[in-house]
Amino acid sequence: MNLPYTGSTINTTVYVRFAPLTVGAKSENIAITGGGLASAVNIAAAGTGVVEFYISVVGATRIKMQYVQTATTIILWGDGSETFSSSGTKNPDHTYTSAYTGSIVIQMNAYTNITQFYMNMGETAATSITINAFYFGKLTALTNCILDGKVSLIRYAVGTPMATSSLPQSLTSLTLYKADVGGTVQGLPSGLTFLDIRDNNTITGTIAELFTRCPSLTNVLVDGSNTISGDIADIAVGVTSIKIFGNNTITCATKDLSVIPTSVVKFRILGLNTISGSLQDISHWSTIEEFSIGGISNATALDQTSYITGTLNNITFSSSLKILQVTYGVNTISGQLSTTTTD
């Protein structure tokens, strides 16, 4: 680069853009030569290599998020505005002067800087918000995450959902309202205590494998085109809520619904299931708030291994019971729910 000068003075501002190949602090000298200098003059230059986390938005007029970080981050909102944040819990909130479509970039010196991340469409104004699974999987220190409403976790490529094994394995609590996750339950983060994944999911595996992989799970909601099988007897003791929706083939080999742990207050299993037993086998109706069983809807496939029985008048239901649903199957339930005693 040639710079004009007068006498011994250069009156030109020079901007230097760094493109480091690795993260971390960088320093180097910029050598100035010519202009009658007897030898090169070195000007020290320093910078920091960072990694970037991308969020794509369409028609955004306001974006709000919350995250916990262990070091400084910089948010490039895409309209020329920037937000610098030191470590701690942050609630960046940005309003655009006109609807913005493009990328929001979070810069940090390592993907492990972010340990919790939350976005809720109820607190934002945008047509859509998407996070690419490629970047989400890099947050290897993430323990808690909620992507709510229209915030989508999108697949790597069309036709290729994000594998459960590619989720940050550090997670203990995960809520994804618009996700495209596939793979087996054995690929889920083993330390999960709370799991809520909805939308275009194709997760496979058995109930036993789920709780063997994630022994600390207490709340489970898996919704989508899932094919989860196994026996409800394998639901771990201590689980308080289990909801599995999809093309599931879950059974109850003993035909005894008392195998449902008494810790469960929300039990909803829907799909191509063959769960049988009597509602009266369940001893803790006084604490159950939601209860649904859905079985095979194809009449040609029904047999006497798929039925629910019980007399409602002989069951003491909780006053907090909000859902009681038994669909399909050869069910023989009698009595009137309105005449049952509540606690």
Coordinates of C-alpha atoms in Angstrom, one line a residue:
M1 CA 0.0 0.0 0.0
N2 CA 1.4 3.4 -0.9
L3 CA 0.5 6.4 1.3
P4 CA 1.0 10.0 0.5
Y5 CA 3.2 12.1 2.9
T6 CA 4.5 15.5 3.4
G7 CA 8.0 15.9 4.9
S8 CA 8.2 13.4 7.7
T9 CA 4.5 13.2 8.4
I10 CA 1.8 10.8 7.1
N11 CA -1.6 12.4 7.4
T12 CA -3.7 9.4 6.3
T13 CA -5.9 7.2 8.5
V14 CA -5.3 3.5 7.8
Y15 CA -7.8 0.9 8.8
V16 CA -6.5 -2.7 9.2
R17 CA -8.9 -5.6 9.1
F18 CA -7.8 -8.8 10.8
A19 CA -8.8 -12.2 9.6
P20 CA -7.3 -14.6 12.2
L21 CA -7.4 -18.3 11.5
T22 CA -7.7 -19.2 15.2
V23 CA -9.3 -17.6 18.3
G24 CA -7.4 -15.7 21.0
A25 CA -5.2 -12.7 21.3
K26 CA -3.1 -11.8 18.2
S27 CA -0.3 -9.3 17.8
E28 CA 2.1 -8.4 15.0
N29 CA 4.0 -5.4 13.6
I30 CA 3.1 -3.5 10.5
A31 CA 6.3 -2.3 8.8
I32 CA 6.5 1.2 7.3
T33 CA 9.2 1.6 4.6
G34 CA 10.1 4.1 1.9
G35 CA 9.8 7.8 2.1
G36 CA 13.5 8.2 2.8
L37 CA 13.4 6.1 5.9
A38 CA 16.8 4.5 6.6
S39 CA 15.1 1.4 7.9
A40 CA 11.6 0.0 8.4
V41 CA 9.5 1.5 11.2
N42 CA 7.3 -1.0 13.0
I43 CA 3.9 -0.1 14.2
A44 CA 2.5 -2.5 16.8
A45 CA -1.0 -3.9 16.0
A46 CA -3.1 -6.2 18.2
G47 CA -6.5 -7.9 18.1
T48 CA -8.5 -10.9 19.2
G49 CA -9.7 -13.8 17.1
V50 CA -13.3 -14.6 17.9
V51 CA -15.9 -17.3 17.0
E52 CA -19.4 -16.3 15.7
F53 CA -22.9 -17.6 16.5
Y54 CA -25.5 -16.7 13.8
I55 CA -29.2 -16.1 14.2
S56 CA -31.3 -15.5 11.1
V57 CA -34.4 -13.3 11.3
V58 CA -37.1 -12.2 8.9
G59 CA -39.1 -9.0 9.3
A60 CA -37.7 -8.3 12.7
T61 CA -38.6 -5.0 14.4
R62 CA -37.6 -6.1 17.9
I63 CA -35.3 -8.9 19.1
K64 CA -34.9 -9.8 22.8
M65 CA -32.9 -12.7 24.2
Q66 CA -31.4 -13.8 27.5
Y67 CA -28.2 -15.6 28.0
V68 CA -25.6 -16.4 30.7
Q69 CA -22.0 -15.9 29.6
T70 CA -18.6 -16.4 31.2
A71 CA -16.7 -13.8 29.1
T72 CA -17.4 -10.7 27.0
T73 CA -19.6 -11.0 23.9
I74 CA -20.4 -8.6 21.1
I75 CA -23.8 -8.7 19.3
L76 CA -23.9 -7.3 15.8
W77 CA -27.6 -6.6 15.2
G78 CA -27.2 -6.2 11.4
D79 CA -28.3 -2.6 11.2
G80 CA -25.0 -1.1 12.3
S81 CA -25.7 -1.3 16.0
E82 CA -23.6 -3.3 18.4
T83 CA -24.0 -4.4 22.0
F84 CA -21.0 -5.2 24.2
S85 CA -21.6 -7.4 27.2
S86 CA -19.3 -8.5 30.0
S87 CA -19.7 -11.9 31.8
G88 CA -23.0 -12.6 33.7
T89 CA -26.7 -12.8 32.9
K90 CA -27.6 -10.6 30.0
N91 CA -30.9 -9.5 28.5
P92 CA -30.1 -7.7 25.2
D93 CA -33.1 -6.0 23.7
H94 CA -32.9 -4.3 20.4
T95 CA -35.5 -2.3 18.4
Y96 CA -35.0 -1.7 14.7
T97 CA -36.2 1.5 13.0
S98 CA -37.6 -0.6 10.1
A99 CA -38.2 -4.4 9.6
Y100 CA -34.9 -6.2 9.3
T101 CA -34.2 -9.4 7.5
G102 CA -30.7 -10.9 7.8
S103 CA -28.3 -12.2 10.3
I104 CA -27.6 -11.3 13.9
V105 CA -24.1 -12.3 14.9
I106 CA -22.9 -13.0 18.5
Q107 CA -19.1 -12.8 18.6
M108 CA -17.2 -14.5 21.5
N109 CA -13.7 -15.8 22.1
A110 CA -15.0 -19.4 22.5
Y111 CA -18.3 -21.2 22.0
T112 CA -18.0 -22.4 25.6
N113 CA -18.7 -18.8 26.8
I114 CA -22.5 -19.2 26.7
T115 CA -23.9 -21.6 29.3
Q116 CA -27.6 -20.6 29.1
F117 CA -29.6 -19.3 26.2
Y118 CA -33.3 -18.3 25.9
M119 CA -35.4 -16.7 23.1
N120 CA -39.1 -16.3 23.3
M121 CA -41.2 -15.0 20.3
G122 CA -43.6 -13.5 22.8
E123 CA -40.9 -11.0 23.7
T124 CA -39.9 -10.3 20.1
A125 CA -41.4 -9.0 16.9
A126 CA -40.4 -10.9 13.8
T127 CA -41.9 -13.1 11.2
S128 CA -39.5 -15.8 11.9
I129 CA -36.3 -16.5 13.8
T130 CA -34.0 -19.5 13.0
I131 CA -30.9 -20.9 14.5
N132 CA -28.8 -23.3 12.4
A133 CA -28.1 -26.6 14.0
F134 CA -24.5 -26.3 13.0
Y135 CA -23.9 -23.4 15.3
F136 CA -26.2 -24.7 18.1
G137 CA -24.2 -27.9 18.3
K138 CA -21.0 -25.8 19.0
L139 CA -22.3 -24.5 22.3
T140 CA -20.6 -27.3 24.2
A141 CA -21.0 -25.7 27.6
L142 CA -24.7 -25.0 27.3
T143 CA -26.7 -26.3 30.2
N144 CA -30.1 -24.7 29.8
C145 CA -31.8 -23.6 26.6
I146 CA -35.3 -22.5 25.6
L147 CA -36.3 -21.7 22.0
D148 CA -39.9 -20.8 22.3
G149 CA -42.7 -19.9 19.8
K150 CA -41.5 -19.3 16.3
V151 CA -37.8 -19.6 17.1
S152 CA -36.8 -22.6 15.0
L153 CA -33.8 -24.9 15.2
I154 CA -33.3 -25.8 11.6
R155 CA -31.5 -28.8 10.1
Y156 CA -28.1 -28.8 8.6
A157 CA -29.5 -29.5 5.1
V158 CA -32.8 -30.2 3.5
G159 CA -33.8 -33.8 4.4
T160 CA -31.2 -34.1 7.2
P161 CA -32.5 -33.5 10.7
M162 CA -30.1 -32.6 13.6
A163 CA -29.1 -35.9 15.3
T164 CA -29.7 -36.2 19.0
S165 CA -26.0 -36.9 19.4
S166 CA -25.2 -33.5 17.9
L167 CA -27.1 -31.6 20.6
P168 CA -24.8 -30.0 23.2
Q169 CA -24.1 -32.9 25.5
S170 CA -23.7 -30.5 28.4
L171 CA -27.5 -29.8 28.5
T172 CA -29.5 -30.5 31.6
S173 CA -32.7 -28.6 30.4
L174 CA -33.8 -28.3 26.8
T175 CA -37.0 -26.8 25.3
L176 CA -37.3 -26.6 21.5
Y177 CA -40.8 -25.6 20.2
K178 CA -39.9 -25.8 16.6
A179 CA -37.3 -28.4 16.0
D180 CA -36.2 -30.9 13.4
V181 CA -34.4 -33.5 15.5
G182 CA -33.8 -37.1 14.6
G183 CA -31.7 -40.0 15.8
T184 CA -32.1 -42.3 18.8
V185 CA -32.9 -41.5 22.5
Q186 CA -29.4 -42.9 23.2
G187 CA -27.9 -39.9 21.6
L188 CA -29.6 -37.4 23.9
P189 CA -27.4 -35.5 26.5
S190 CA -27.2 -37.9 29.4
G191 CA -27.5 -35.2 32.1
L192 CA -31.0 -34.1 31.0
T193 CA -33.6 -33.5 33.8
F194 CA -36.1 -31.6 31.6
L195 CA -36.8 -32.4 27.9
D196 CA -39.4 -30.7 25.7
I197 CA -38.9 -31.2 21.9
R198 CA -41.7 -30.5 19.5
D199 CA -42.5 -30.2 15.8
N200 CA -40.8 -32.2 12.9
N201 CA -39.0 -34.7 15.1
T202 CA -38.2 -38.4 14.1
I203 CA -36.7 -39.7 17.3
T204 CA -36.5 -43.5 17.8
G205 CA -35.7 -45.8 20.7
T206 CA -37.4 -47.4 23.7
I207 CA -38.6 -46.1 27.0
A208 CA -36.0 -48.2 28.8
E209 CA -33.3 -46.8 26.6
L210 CA -34.5 -43.2 27.3
F211 CA -34.3 -43.5 31.0
T212 CA -31.1 -45.6 30.9
R213 CA -29.5 -42.8 28.9
C214 CA -31.0 -40.0 30.9
P215 CA -31.5 -41.4 34.5
S216 CA -32.2 -38.0 36.0
L217 CA -35.1 -37.1 33.7
T218 CA -38.2 -36.0 35.6
N219 CA -40.1 -34.1 32.8
V220 CA -40.4 -35.5 29.2
L221 CA -42.3 -34.2 26.2
V222 CA -41.4 -35.5 22.8
D223 CA -43.8 -34.6 20.0
G224 CA -43.5 -35.2 16.2
S225 CA -43.3 -38.2 13.9
N226 CA -41.5 -40.2 16.5
T227 CA -41.3 -44.0 16.7
I228 CA -40.7 -44.7 20.4
S229 CA -41.5 -48.2 21.6
G230 CA -41.1 -50.1 24.9
D231 CA -43.2 -50.7 28.0
I232 CA -44.6 -48.1 30.4
A233 CA -43.3 -50.3 33.2
D234 CA -39.8 -48.9 32.2
I235 CA -40.8 -45.3 33.2
A236 CA -38.3 -44.3 35.9
V237 CA -39.4 -43.8 39.4
G238 CA -39.3 -40.0 40.1
V239 CA -40.6 -38.9 36.8
T240 CA -43.4 -36.4 37.3
S241 CA -44.5 -35.7 33.7
I242 CA -44.2 -37.9 30.6
K243 CA -45.8 -37.0 27.3
I244 CA -44.9 -38.9 24.1
F245 CA -46.8 -38.1 20.9
G246 CA -46.1 -39.6 17.4
N247 CA -46.1 -42.9 15.6
N248 CA -45.2 -44.7 18.8
T249 CA -45.8 -48.4 19.6
I250 CA -45.7 -48.4 23.4
T251 CA -47.2 -51.3 25.4
C252 CA -48.0 -52.5 28.9
A253 CA -47.0 -56.2 29.0
T254 CA -48.5 -56.9 32.4
K255 CA -51.8 -55.2 31.4
D256 CA -51.6 -53.6 34.9
L257 CA -51.6 -49.8 34.9
S258 CA -50.3 -49.8 38.5
V259 CA -46.8 -49.9 36.9
I260 CA -47.1 -46.2 36.3
P261 CA -44.9 -44.6 39.0
T262 CA -46.8 -42.8 41.7
S263 CA -44.6 -39.8 41.1
V264 CA -46.2 -39.2 37.7
V265 CA -48.8 -36.4 37.7
K266 CA -49.0 -35.9 33.9
F267 CA -49.2 -39.1 31.8
R268 CA -50.0 -38.7 28.1
I269 CA -49.0 -41.5 25.6
L270 CA -50.5 -41.2 22.2
G271 CA -49.7 -43.1 19.0
L272 CA -50.1 -46.6 17.7
N273 CA -49.9 -48.0 21.2
T274 CA -51.3 -51.2 22.7
I275 CA -51.6 -50.3 26.3
S276 CA -54.1 -52.2 28.3
G277 CA -55.3 -52.3 31.9
S278 CA -57.9 -50.9 34.3
L279 CA -58.0 -47.3 35.3
Q280 CA -58.7 -48.6 38.8
D281 CA -55.2 -50.1 39.0
I282 CA -53.8 -46.7 39.3
S283 CA -53.5 -45.8 43.0
H284 CA -52.6 -42.1 42.8
W285 CA -55.5 -40.5 41.0
S286 CA -55.7 -38.0 43.8
T287 CA -52.5 -36.3 42.4
I288 CA -52.9 -36.9 38.6
E289 CA -53.5 -33.7 36.6
E290 CA -53.4 -35.0 33.1
F291 CA -54.0 -38.6 31.8
S292 CA -54.2 -39.7 28.1
I293 CA -53.8 -43.0 26.4
G294 CA -54.1 -43.4 22.6
G295 CA -54.0 -46.7 20.8
I296 CA -54.3 -48.2 17.3
S297 CA -57.0 -46.5 15.3
N298 CA -57.2 -49.1 12.5
A299 CA -60.0 -51.4 13.4
T300 CA -58.5 -54.3 11.5
A301 CA -55.5 -54.2 13.8
L302 CA -57.4 -54.2 17.1
D303 CA -57.4 -57.2 19.3
Q304 CA -57.9 -58.0 23.0
T305 CA -54.4 -56.9 23.9
S306 CA -55.4 -53.3 23.4
Y307 CA -58.1 -52.2 25.8
I308 CA -58.7 -50.0 28.8
T309 CA -61.3 -50.8 31.4
G310 CA -62.6 -49.2 34.6
T311 CA -65.6 -47.8 36.4
L312 CA -65.3 -44.1 36.8
N313 CA -67.7 -44.0 39.8
N314 CA -65.2 -46.0 41.8
I315 CA -62.2 -43.7 41.3
T316 CA -61.4 -40.7 43.4
F317 CA -60.1 -38.1 40.9
S318 CA -58.1 -35.1 41.9
S319 CA -59.8 -31.7 41.8
S320 CA -56.7 -30.6 39.7
L321 CA -57.5 -33.1 36.9
K322 CA -57.6 -31.2 33.6
I323 CA -57.4 -34.0 31.0
L324 CA -58.8 -37.5 31.0
Q325 CA -58.6 -39.0 27.6
V326 CA -58.7 -42.6 26.3
T327 CA -58.9 -42.9 22.5
Y328 CA -59.2 -45.9 20.2
G329 CA -58.8 -49.6 21.2
V330 CA -61.4 -52.0 22.6
N331 CA -62.1 -49.9 25.7
T332 CA -64.9 -50.8 28.2
I333 CA -65.0 -47.8 30.6
S334 CA -68.3 -47.2 32.4
G335 CA -69.6 -44.7 34.9
Q336 CA -69.9 -41.0 34.8
L337 CA -67.0 -38.6 35.5
S338 CA -69.4 -36.0 36.7
T339 CA -70.5 -38.2 39.6
T340 CA -67.1 -39.2 40.8
T341 CA -65.7 -37.9 44.1
T342 CA -62.9 -35.3 44.0
D343 CA -60.4 -34.7 46.8

